Short mmCIF file of C-alpha atoms and ligand atoms in Angstrom, two decimals:
data_model
loop_
_atom_site.label_atom_id
_atom_site.label_comp_id
_atom_site.label_asym_id
_atom_site.label_seq_id
_atom_site.Cartn_x
_atom_site.Cartn_y
_atom_site.Cartn_z
CA MET A 1 75.76 52.03 66.17
CA LYS A 2 72.76 52.69 64.03
CA GLY A 3 72.99 56.47 65.26
CA LEU A 4 76.52 57.11 64.25
CA HIS A 5 75.35 56.03 60.74
CA ARG A 6 72.72 58.42 60.49
CA LEU A 7 75.18 61.04 60.99
CA GLU A 8 74.98 63.58 58.17
CA TRP A 9 78.17 64.41 56.32
CA SER A 10 77.56 68.11 56.86
CA ALA A 11 77.82 67.61 60.54
CA VAL A 12 81.35 65.88 60.02
CA TRP A 13 82.25 68.99 58.20
CA THR A 14 81.06 71.18 60.53
CA LEU A 15 83.10 69.56 63.16
CA LEU A 16 86.14 69.56 61.18
CA GLY A 17 85.90 73.14 60.14
CA VAL A 18 85.82 73.91 63.91
CA ILE A 19 88.62 72.28 64.46
CA VAL A 20 90.85 73.85 61.58
CA LEU A 21 89.63 77.47 62.51
CA PHE A 22 90.58 76.74 66.40
CA SER A 23 93.84 75.02 65.76
CA SER A 24 94.80 78.13 63.15
CA ALA A 25 93.93 80.69 65.35
CA ILE A 26 96.18 78.98 68.03
CA GLY A 27 98.98 78.67 65.36
CA VAL A 28 98.80 82.42 64.44
CA THR A 29 98.80 83.56 68.17
CA LEU A 30 101.69 81.48 68.94
CA PHE A 31 103.98 81.67 65.76
CA ALA A 32 102.80 84.75 64.09
CA PRO A 33 104.83 87.38 66.33
CA GLN A 34 108.07 85.65 65.54
CA PHE A 35 107.59 86.83 61.96
CA ILE A 36 106.37 90.38 62.75
CA ASP A 37 109.02 93.59 62.69
CA PRO A 38 110.74 93.62 65.85
CA SER A 39 110.36 97.11 66.76
CA TRP A 40 106.56 96.60 67.08
CA ARG A 41 107.19 93.71 69.76
CA GLN A 42 110.25 95.21 71.58
CA ALA A 43 112.27 98.11 72.26
CA SER A 44 115.07 98.41 70.27
CA SER A 45 117.20 100.39 72.33
CA THR A 46 118.06 101.49 76.06
CA TYR A 47 116.73 105.00 75.11
CA GLN A 48 113.25 103.37 74.54
CA VAL A 49 113.23 101.12 77.46
CA GLN A 50 114.17 104.19 79.48
CA MET A 51 111.41 106.01 77.74
CA TYR A 52 108.87 103.63 78.43
CA GLU A 53 109.10 104.47 81.83
CA VAL A 54 109.29 100.66 82.72
CA SER A 55 112.92 102.03 82.98
CA ASP A 56 114.65 102.45 86.47
CA PRO A 57 111.92 103.67 88.83
CA ASN A 58 114.54 104.37 91.25
CA VAL A 59 115.25 107.90 91.24
CA TYR A 60 114.92 108.77 94.55
CA VAL A 61 114.75 111.87 96.25
CA SER A 62 114.56 113.11 99.92
CA THR A 63 115.23 116.08 102.07
CA SER A 64 118.15 115.65 104.30
CA ASN A 65 116.97 117.87 106.87
CA PRO A 66 113.45 117.40 107.65
CA GLY A 67 111.25 120.75 107.25
CA GLY A 68 114.80 122.06 105.73
CA TRP A 69 115.64 123.10 102.28
CA GLY A 70 118.06 120.61 100.80
CA LEU A 71 116.95 117.72 98.81
CA GLN A 72 118.99 114.91 98.38
CA TYR A 73 118.82 112.96 95.33
CA VAL A 74 119.93 109.41 94.81
CA TYR A 75 120.25 107.99 91.44
CA HIS A 76 120.13 104.24 91.16
CA LEU A 77 122.23 103.34 87.95
CA GLN A 78 121.46 99.94 86.79
CA GLU A 79 122.92 98.08 83.76
CA GLY A 80 120.73 97.91 80.91
CA PHE A 81 118.23 100.60 82.59
CA THR A 82 120.16 103.77 83.40
CA LEU A 83 121.84 105.93 80.84
CA HIS A 84 124.59 107.94 81.72
CA SER A 85 127.77 109.51 80.12
CA TYR A 86 131.51 110.26 81.19
CA GLN A 87 132.27 113.60 79.78
CA GLU A 88 135.60 115.42 80.55
CA SER A 89 135.36 119.21 80.87
CA PRO A 90 137.97 121.98 80.75
CA LEU A 91 139.59 120.91 84.10
CA VAL A 92 138.15 117.31 84.58
CA ARG A 93 140.36 114.65 82.41
CA ILE A 94 139.38 110.81 82.26
CA LEU A 95 141.94 108.06 81.89
CA ALA A 96 140.36 104.98 80.28
CA SER A 97 141.91 101.50 79.66
CA LYS A 98 141.66 100.63 75.52
CA GLU A 99 138.53 98.48 76.39
CA LEU A 100 136.74 101.50 78.11
CA GLU A 101 138.05 104.35 75.68
CA LYS A 102 134.59 104.11 73.86
CA TYR A 103 132.61 105.11 76.61
CA VAL A 104 134.39 108.46 77.11
CA THR A 105 133.14 111.60 75.63
CA ARG A 106 136.65 113.79 75.33
CA HIS A 107 136.95 117.42 75.76
CA GLY A 108 135.97 119.20 72.50
CA GLN A 109 134.11 116.10 71.18
CA LYS A 110 130.71 117.67 70.31
CA GLU A 111 128.36 114.60 70.56
CA ARG A 112 127.98 113.01 74.04
CA ILE A 113 128.61 109.33 74.14
CA LEU A 114 125.67 107.69 76.05
CA THR A 115 125.56 104.39 77.77
CA SER A 116 123.81 101.98 79.71
CA ARG A 117 126.69 100.24 80.99
CA VAL A 118 127.39 101.09 84.74
CA LEU A 119 131.19 102.20 84.90
CA LEU A 120 132.58 104.57 87.90
CA LEU A 121 135.43 106.99 88.25
CA ARG A 122 137.85 107.02 91.07
CA PRO A 123 140.92 109.46 91.27
CA ALA A 124 143.65 108.18 89.19
CA GLU A 125 146.76 106.47 90.02
CA LYS A 126 149.07 107.55 87.29
CA ALA A 127 147.67 111.33 87.78
CA HIS A 128 150.85 112.98 88.73
CA ALA A 129 152.73 112.18 85.48
CA TYR A 130 149.59 113.18 83.48
CA GLN A 131 148.98 116.30 85.33
CA LYS A 132 152.62 117.51 84.01
CA GLU A 133 151.87 116.48 80.66
CA LEU A 134 148.64 118.76 80.79
CA GLN A 135 150.05 121.60 82.07
CA ALA A 136 152.91 121.63 80.01
CA GLU A 137 150.48 121.75 77.28
CA TRP A 138 148.72 124.82 78.66
CA GLU A 139 148.72 128.24 77.16
CA GLY A 140 147.85 130.48 79.74
CA GLU A 141 149.73 131.92 82.53
CA THR A 142 149.48 129.62 85.54
CA PRO A 143 148.97 126.30 84.91
CA PRO A 144 145.88 124.94 86.32
CA HIS A 145 145.56 121.91 88.47
CA PHE A 146 143.27 119.26 86.61
CA GLU A 147 141.16 116.92 88.33
CA ILE A 148 142.26 113.55 86.88
CA LEU A 149 139.83 110.49 87.12
CA GLU A 150 140.10 106.63 86.11
CA LEU A 151 137.00 105.09 84.49
CA TYR A 152 136.85 101.52 85.70
CA ASP A 153 134.72 98.47 85.60
CA PRO A 154 133.47 97.99 89.04
CA LEU A 155 132.34 94.62 89.79
CA LYS A 156 128.62 94.80 90.24
CA SER A 157 126.26 96.15 87.72
CA GLU A 158 124.62 98.32 90.16
CA ALA A 159 125.45 101.90 91.78
CA PHE A 160 124.41 105.11 93.33
CA ALA A 161 125.23 108.31 92.45
CA ILE A 162 124.26 110.89 95.15
CA THR A 163 124.01 114.53 94.88
CA GLU A 164 122.71 117.18 96.89
CA THR A 165 119.83 119.34 95.71
CA ASP A 166 120.23 118.99 91.96
CA GLY A 167 120.84 116.36 89.17
CA VAL A 168 124.09 115.42 88.66
CA VAL A 169 123.33 112.38 85.94
CA GLU A 170 120.73 113.76 84.08
CA ASN A 171 118.38 111.02 82.29
CA TRP A 172 116.76 113.19 79.77
CA VAL A 173 117.96 113.07 76.15
CA ASP A 174 116.79 115.25 73.48
CA GLU A 175 116.23 113.80 70.08
CA ASN A 176 119.69 114.17 69.15
CA PHE A 177 120.16 111.63 72.27
CA SER A 178 122.49 114.31 73.98
CA ILE A 179 122.01 114.97 77.92
CA LEU A 180 120.16 118.28 78.23
CA ASP A 181 120.98 119.54 81.21
CA THR A 182 124.90 121.13 81.54
CA PRO A 183 126.46 119.22 84.57
CA PRO A 184 128.66 116.41 83.31
CA PRO A 185 127.90 113.19 85.55
CA TYR A 186 131.14 113.84 87.58
CA THR A 187 131.36 117.08 89.26
CA THR A 188 133.60 118.30 92.14
CA GLU A 189 130.89 119.78 93.75
CA LYS A 190 130.08 118.67 97.25
CA GLY A 191 127.92 115.82 97.79
CA VAL A 192 128.63 113.81 94.63
CA ILE A 193 129.53 110.61 95.42
CA PHE A 194 129.67 107.34 93.15
CA VAL A 195 129.18 104.08 95.45
CA ASN A 196 129.64 100.94 93.84
CA ASN A 197 127.16 98.80 95.63
CA PRO A 198 123.56 99.50 97.49
CA LYS A 199 125.47 98.18 100.56
CA GLU A 200 127.91 100.87 100.54
CA TYR A 201 125.86 103.41 100.67
CA ARG A 202 126.11 104.41 104.33
CA ILE A 203 124.66 107.16 106.32
CA SER A 204 124.85 108.64 109.70
CA SER A 205 122.18 110.41 111.91
CA ARG A 206 122.36 113.75 113.49
CA ASN A 207 120.43 116.16 115.65
CA TYR A 208 120.07 119.32 114.46
CA LEU A 209 118.32 121.97 116.55
CA GLY A 210 116.22 119.14 118.21
CA THR A 211 115.38 117.50 114.80
CA HIS A 212 116.29 114.17 113.40
CA SER A 213 118.17 114.37 109.96
CA TRP A 214 120.82 112.32 108.09
CA ILE A 215 123.49 112.69 105.78
CA TYR A 216 125.97 110.61 103.66
CA ASP A 217 128.79 109.52 105.57
CA GLU A 218 131.34 106.73 104.25
CA ASN A 219 131.80 105.82 107.89
CA GLY A 220 128.39 105.52 108.58
CA GLU A 221 125.79 102.81 108.89
CA PRO A 222 125.35 101.07 105.54
CA ILE A 223 121.90 100.22 103.97
CA ASN A 224 121.01 96.81 103.48
CA ASP A 225 118.66 96.94 100.69
CA LEU A 226 116.73 99.41 98.44
CA ASN A 227 113.73 99.34 100.40
CA GLU A 228 115.38 100.62 103.50
CA LEU A 229 115.67 103.83 101.42
CA LYS A 230 111.89 104.02 101.28
CA GLU A 231 111.10 103.47 105.05
CA GLY A 232 111.80 104.77 108.32
CA LYS A 233 113.94 108.05 108.94
CA LEU A 234 115.07 107.98 105.41
CA ARG A 235 111.58 108.22 103.62
CA PHE A 236 113.12 108.38 100.01
CA LEU A 237 110.56 108.57 97.14
CA SER A 238 111.34 106.76 94.38
CA ARG A 239 110.62 108.05 90.51
CA GLN A 240 107.40 105.80 90.48
CA SER A 241 105.85 107.14 93.82
CA LEU A 242 106.74 110.66 92.82
CA ILE A 243 104.65 110.16 89.60
CA LYS A 244 101.37 108.67 91.43
CA ILE A 245 101.91 111.64 94.11
CA GLY A 246 102.11 114.26 90.97
CA GLU A 247 98.85 112.29 89.22
CA ASP A 248 96.75 113.63 92.42
CA ILE A 249 98.27 116.85 92.29
CA TYR A 250 97.33 117.33 88.57
CA ARG A 251 94.16 116.54 89.96
CA VAL A 252 93.61 118.09 93.07
CA GLU A 253 95.11 121.79 91.64
CA GLY A 254 92.80 121.50 88.56
CA CYS A 255 95.61 121.41 86.01
CA TRP A 256 93.00 119.73 83.43
CA TYR A 257 90.37 122.80 84.12
CA CYS A 258 92.98 124.48 81.77
CA HIS A 259 95.16 122.02 79.98
CA THR A 260 93.90 118.77 77.57
CA ASP A 261 96.10 115.82 77.48
CA GLN A 262 95.36 114.29 74.31
CA THR A 263 96.83 114.99 70.80
CA ARG A 264 94.13 114.68 68.71
CA THR A 265 94.67 113.43 64.77
CA LEU A 266 94.03 117.21 63.63
CA VAL A 267 97.01 118.79 62.01
CA GLN A 268 97.15 121.38 64.49
CA ASP A 269 97.78 119.12 67.22
CA THR A 270 100.34 117.23 65.84
CA VAL A 271 102.17 120.29 64.42
CA VAL A 272 101.95 122.13 67.77
CA ASN A 273 103.05 119.47 69.56
CA GLY A 274 105.94 118.22 67.38
CA SER A 275 107.00 120.46 64.54
CA ALA A 276 106.35 120.87 60.71
CA ASP A 277 109.11 118.54 60.06
CA PHE A 278 108.44 115.75 62.81
CA PRO A 279 104.68 115.99 63.49
CA ALA A 280 103.98 114.62 66.83
CA PRO A 281 102.14 111.28 66.93
CA PRO A 282 98.54 111.21 67.96
CA SER A 283 97.63 110.08 71.07
CA SER A 284 96.96 105.98 71.24
CA ALA A 285 95.34 104.14 74.32
CA ASN A 286 98.25 102.27 75.32
CA GLU A 287 100.13 105.64 76.94
CA TYR A 288 97.46 105.77 79.29
CA ILE A 289 98.02 102.51 80.83
CA TYR A 290 99.96 103.35 83.98
CA GLN A 291 97.21 105.99 85.08
CA ARG A 292 94.78 105.56 87.70
CA VAL A 293 92.54 108.68 86.41
CA THR A 294 93.30 109.96 83.01
CA PHE A 295 92.56 113.79 82.37
CA PRO A 296 91.76 114.14 78.65
CA GLY A 297 90.52 117.37 79.18
CA THR A 298 87.97 119.52 77.24
CA ARG A 299 89.44 123.06 77.18
CA ARG A 300 92.55 124.33 75.92
CA ILE A 301 93.18 127.60 77.92
CA GLY A 302 96.78 126.36 78.17
CA PRO A 303 98.69 124.18 75.60
CA ASP A 304 98.00 120.47 75.57
CA LEU A 305 100.21 118.79 77.62
CA SER A 306 100.38 114.95 76.36
CA ARG A 307 103.61 115.72 74.74
CA VAL A 308 105.18 118.16 77.28
CA GLY A 309 107.84 115.37 78.39
CA ILE A 310 109.69 115.59 75.09
CA LYS A 311 108.75 119.57 74.31
CA ARG A 312 110.23 120.69 77.68
CA PRO A 313 112.25 118.28 79.15
CA HIS A 314 114.10 120.79 81.24
CA ARG A 315 113.67 120.60 85.00
CA ASP A 316 115.09 124.31 85.35
CA TRP A 317 112.38 125.31 83.15
CA HIS A 318 109.55 124.01 84.95
CA MET A 319 111.50 125.15 88.30
CA SER A 320 110.66 128.68 87.32
CA HIS A 321 107.83 128.47 85.24
CA PHE A 322 105.83 126.85 88.43
CA GLN A 323 107.09 129.81 90.58
CA SER A 324 106.29 132.28 88.41
CA PRO A 325 104.86 131.47 84.79
CA SER A 326 104.73 134.98 83.37
CA SER A 327 108.75 134.84 83.62
CA GLU A 328 108.81 132.07 81.03
CA SER A 329 106.13 132.80 79.41
CA LYS A 330 105.23 136.16 78.73
CA GLY A 331 101.86 137.32 79.57
CA SER A 332 100.85 134.00 80.84
CA ILE A 333 97.65 133.80 82.83
CA MET A 334 98.68 130.46 84.60
CA PRO A 335 98.67 131.14 88.31
CA SER A 336 102.16 130.50 90.30
CA PHE A 337 102.19 127.78 92.27
CA GLY A 338 104.36 128.76 95.32
CA HIS A 339 103.64 126.17 97.40
CA PHE A 340 105.55 123.91 95.21
CA PHE A 341 108.51 125.54 96.60
CA ASP A 342 107.77 125.95 100.35
CA ASP A 343 107.13 123.61 103.41
CA ASP A 344 103.83 124.77 104.35
CA PRO A 345 100.92 123.37 102.05
CA ALA A 346 98.89 126.63 102.83
CA GLY A 347 101.66 128.46 100.90
CA THR A 348 102.56 130.90 103.53
CA PHE A 349 106.21 130.13 104.31
CA ALA A 350 107.83 130.76 101.01
CA SER A 351 111.40 129.17 100.85
CA PRO A 352 114.01 132.13 100.94
CA TYR A 353 116.21 129.69 98.38
CA SER A 354 113.54 128.56 96.03
CA VAL A 355 114.42 124.99 96.35
CA PRO A 356 111.21 122.62 95.23
CA ASN A 357 109.81 120.53 97.55
CA TYR A 358 108.70 117.04 96.77
CA LYS A 359 105.48 118.47 95.51
CA PHE A 360 107.36 120.19 92.63
CA GLU A 361 109.49 116.82 92.10
CA ALA A 362 106.31 114.69 91.90
CA ILE A 363 104.62 117.29 89.32
CA PHE A 364 107.82 117.32 87.11
CA GLN A 365 108.20 113.32 87.05
CA TYR A 366 104.54 113.07 85.99
CA LEU A 367 104.79 115.89 83.20
CA MET A 368 107.87 113.76 82.01
CA THR A 369 105.70 110.86 81.32
CA LYS A 370 103.73 112.84 79.10
CA GLY A 371 105.10 111.85 75.34
CA THR A 372 107.42 109.49 76.42
CA ARG A 373 105.29 106.34 76.72
CA ILE A 374 105.15 106.17 73.10
CA THR A 375 105.16 102.76 71.16
CA PRO A 376 108.30 101.99 68.85
CA PRO A 377 106.68 102.92 65.33
CA ASN A 378 105.28 106.03 66.79
CA GLN A 379 108.51 107.05 68.49
CA ALA A 380 110.50 106.59 65.12
CA TRP A 381 107.98 108.56 63.51
CA TRP A 382 108.27 111.15 66.02
CA LEU A 383 111.95 111.45 65.94
CA GLY A 384 112.48 110.69 62.05
CA LEU A 385 114.80 108.18 62.78
CA ASP A 386 115.25 104.39 62.13
CA PRO A 387 114.36 102.90 65.57
CA ILE A 388 117.05 99.94 65.08
CA GLN A 389 119.82 102.70 64.46
CA THR A 390 119.11 104.11 67.95
CA ILE A 391 121.07 101.66 69.71
CA ASP A 392 124.12 102.39 67.89
CA ILE A 393 123.67 106.12 68.60
CA ILE A 394 123.51 105.36 72.20
CA GLU A 395 126.49 103.02 72.55
CA GLY A 396 128.83 105.64 70.82
CA ARG A 397 128.99 103.61 67.67
CA ARG A 398 127.78 106.03 65.21
C1 LIG B 1 94.14 128.97 84.56
C2 LIG B 1 94.44 128.01 83.76
C3 LIG B 1 95.71 127.25 83.80
C4 LIG B 1 95.81 126.42 85.11
C5 LIG B 1 94.90 125.96 86.26
C6 LIG B 1 96.91 125.68 84.93
N1 LIG B 1 97.58 126.52 83.80
FE1 LIG B 1 99.33 125.40 82.87
N2 LIG B 1 99.29 127.10 81.44
C7 LIG B 1 98.24 127.88 81.41
C8 LIG B 1 98.43 128.77 80.05
C9 LIG B 1 97.57 129.71 79.79
C10 LIG B 1 99.65 128.21 79.68
C11 LIG B 1 100.37 128.79 78.52
C12 LIG B 1 101.35 129.82 78.93
C13 LIG B 1 102.51 129.32 79.77
O1 LIG B 1 103.32 128.72 79.33
O2 LIG B 1 102.77 129.74 80.99
C14 LIG B 1 100.25 127.20 80.44
C15 LIG B 1 101.38 126.38 80.18
C16 LIG B 1 101.63 125.44 81.23
C17 LIG B 1 102.92 124.63 80.66
C18 LIG B 1 103.66 124.90 79.40
C19 LIG B 1 103.35 124.35 78.54
C20 LIG B 1 104.05 124.32 77.23
O3 LIG B 1 103.73 123.38 76.03
O4 LIG B 1 104.69 125.51 76.88
C21 LIG B 1 102.76 123.39 81.47
C22 LIG B 1 104.11 122.44 81.64
C23 LIG B 1 102.00 123.60 82.51
N3 LIG B 1 100.97 124.85 82.32
C24 LIG B 1 101.41 122.73 83.49
C25 LIG B 1 100.56 123.15 84.66
C26 LIG B 1 100.29 122.33 85.46
C27 LIG B 1 101.10 120.87 86.05
C28 LIG B 1 99.07 122.69 86.16
C29 LIG B 1 98.27 122.19 87.60
C30 LIG B 1 99.59 122.12 88.66
C31 LIG B 1 98.75 123.99 85.37
N4 LIG B 1 99.94 124.29 84.09
C32 LIG B 1 97.62 124.84 85.68
C33 LIG B 1 97.06 127.92 82.02
C34 LIG B 1 96.90 127.02 83.38
#
């Protein structure tokens, strides 16, 4: 007891001070985030979620014929993740119930309506009468036959859209939130199928000149889960694995020898990577967190690539640029990457159809991560938009 009496007041104050400091630090950590502007903590729109690349990693790609030239895409549509739109074209009309009307981009409407809700199209039951109505309105000589589809709400929130070789549902959107590539999400092209449940994704195998291959077949064997797509004879590559492979290609091809991957805080960087009106945000550390190796680079023989996913989002552009850089960019000294378009890594067997192989898909998906992993305030800076409003734009309310 005697010892306690001798305890000095200063020691007591110190102890109290330590307790107060600790508990306020804990308090700030626990409670302060609730009072921060929400756009700093969370994605304010589906568009942003997508741009974070935590988005649907399940864009699958595979060749249906080993050693062949036909690539198949399987888009895994998932509610809350994947953006798509239902748009009419001159000869395709969409019927929709009152509740679903707001998701349809009507023929002649300029702005595309994007949604992350998984809705599907099927041949319309009432097509016949509507067909007549449309044909009666027609001013040309022979009335055309319209494709009439019905938009409906499937029971599940997951679906596959399958297409041969090239994209049908495009994920990439520009700063006005319109989808950039021209084909509408529904096309009458062969190989485009909407399936409303992964289990309904059916395939059958066949033997072609002694090699094993597979095709989509509605009477074929169903697959049981998504992993089955990645394994065994199918060997689909998801977007996630393509990005990883792309990183390796970037490394071994020495892209970093000529390109940098950093937007510095200098005016020349922010303007060249953006525009005078919307200067690009400088690079920040969080943009690199998913990478195993970073390639900031030191020389700019070619342009900086840190914002290339926003600057050049067109797959077609990259396809012809890698095949023949000077055809897209006059006088370019970038070497051509012919082996992204054939089946032999040595580059001796060029595909006569210029069909890209998985290496092109990998480097393309990798490049598309550049500039698209930007945090909310930065992204608002980039777009010159209020991030809170973007969800309205996407859901077609604006
Ligand atoms: C010998 C240097 C060199 C190498 C190696 C090189 N590039 Fe390039 N790259 C250039 C030059 C120069 C340009 C600008 C002219 C043009 O657009 O082709 C360019 C342009 C580009 C562009 C267009 C960028 C824009 O903003 O317009 C992309 C994308 C690109 N390169 C990607 C790559 C990738 C990926 C690799 C590796 C597989 C690579 N480059 C290898 C020199 C190179």
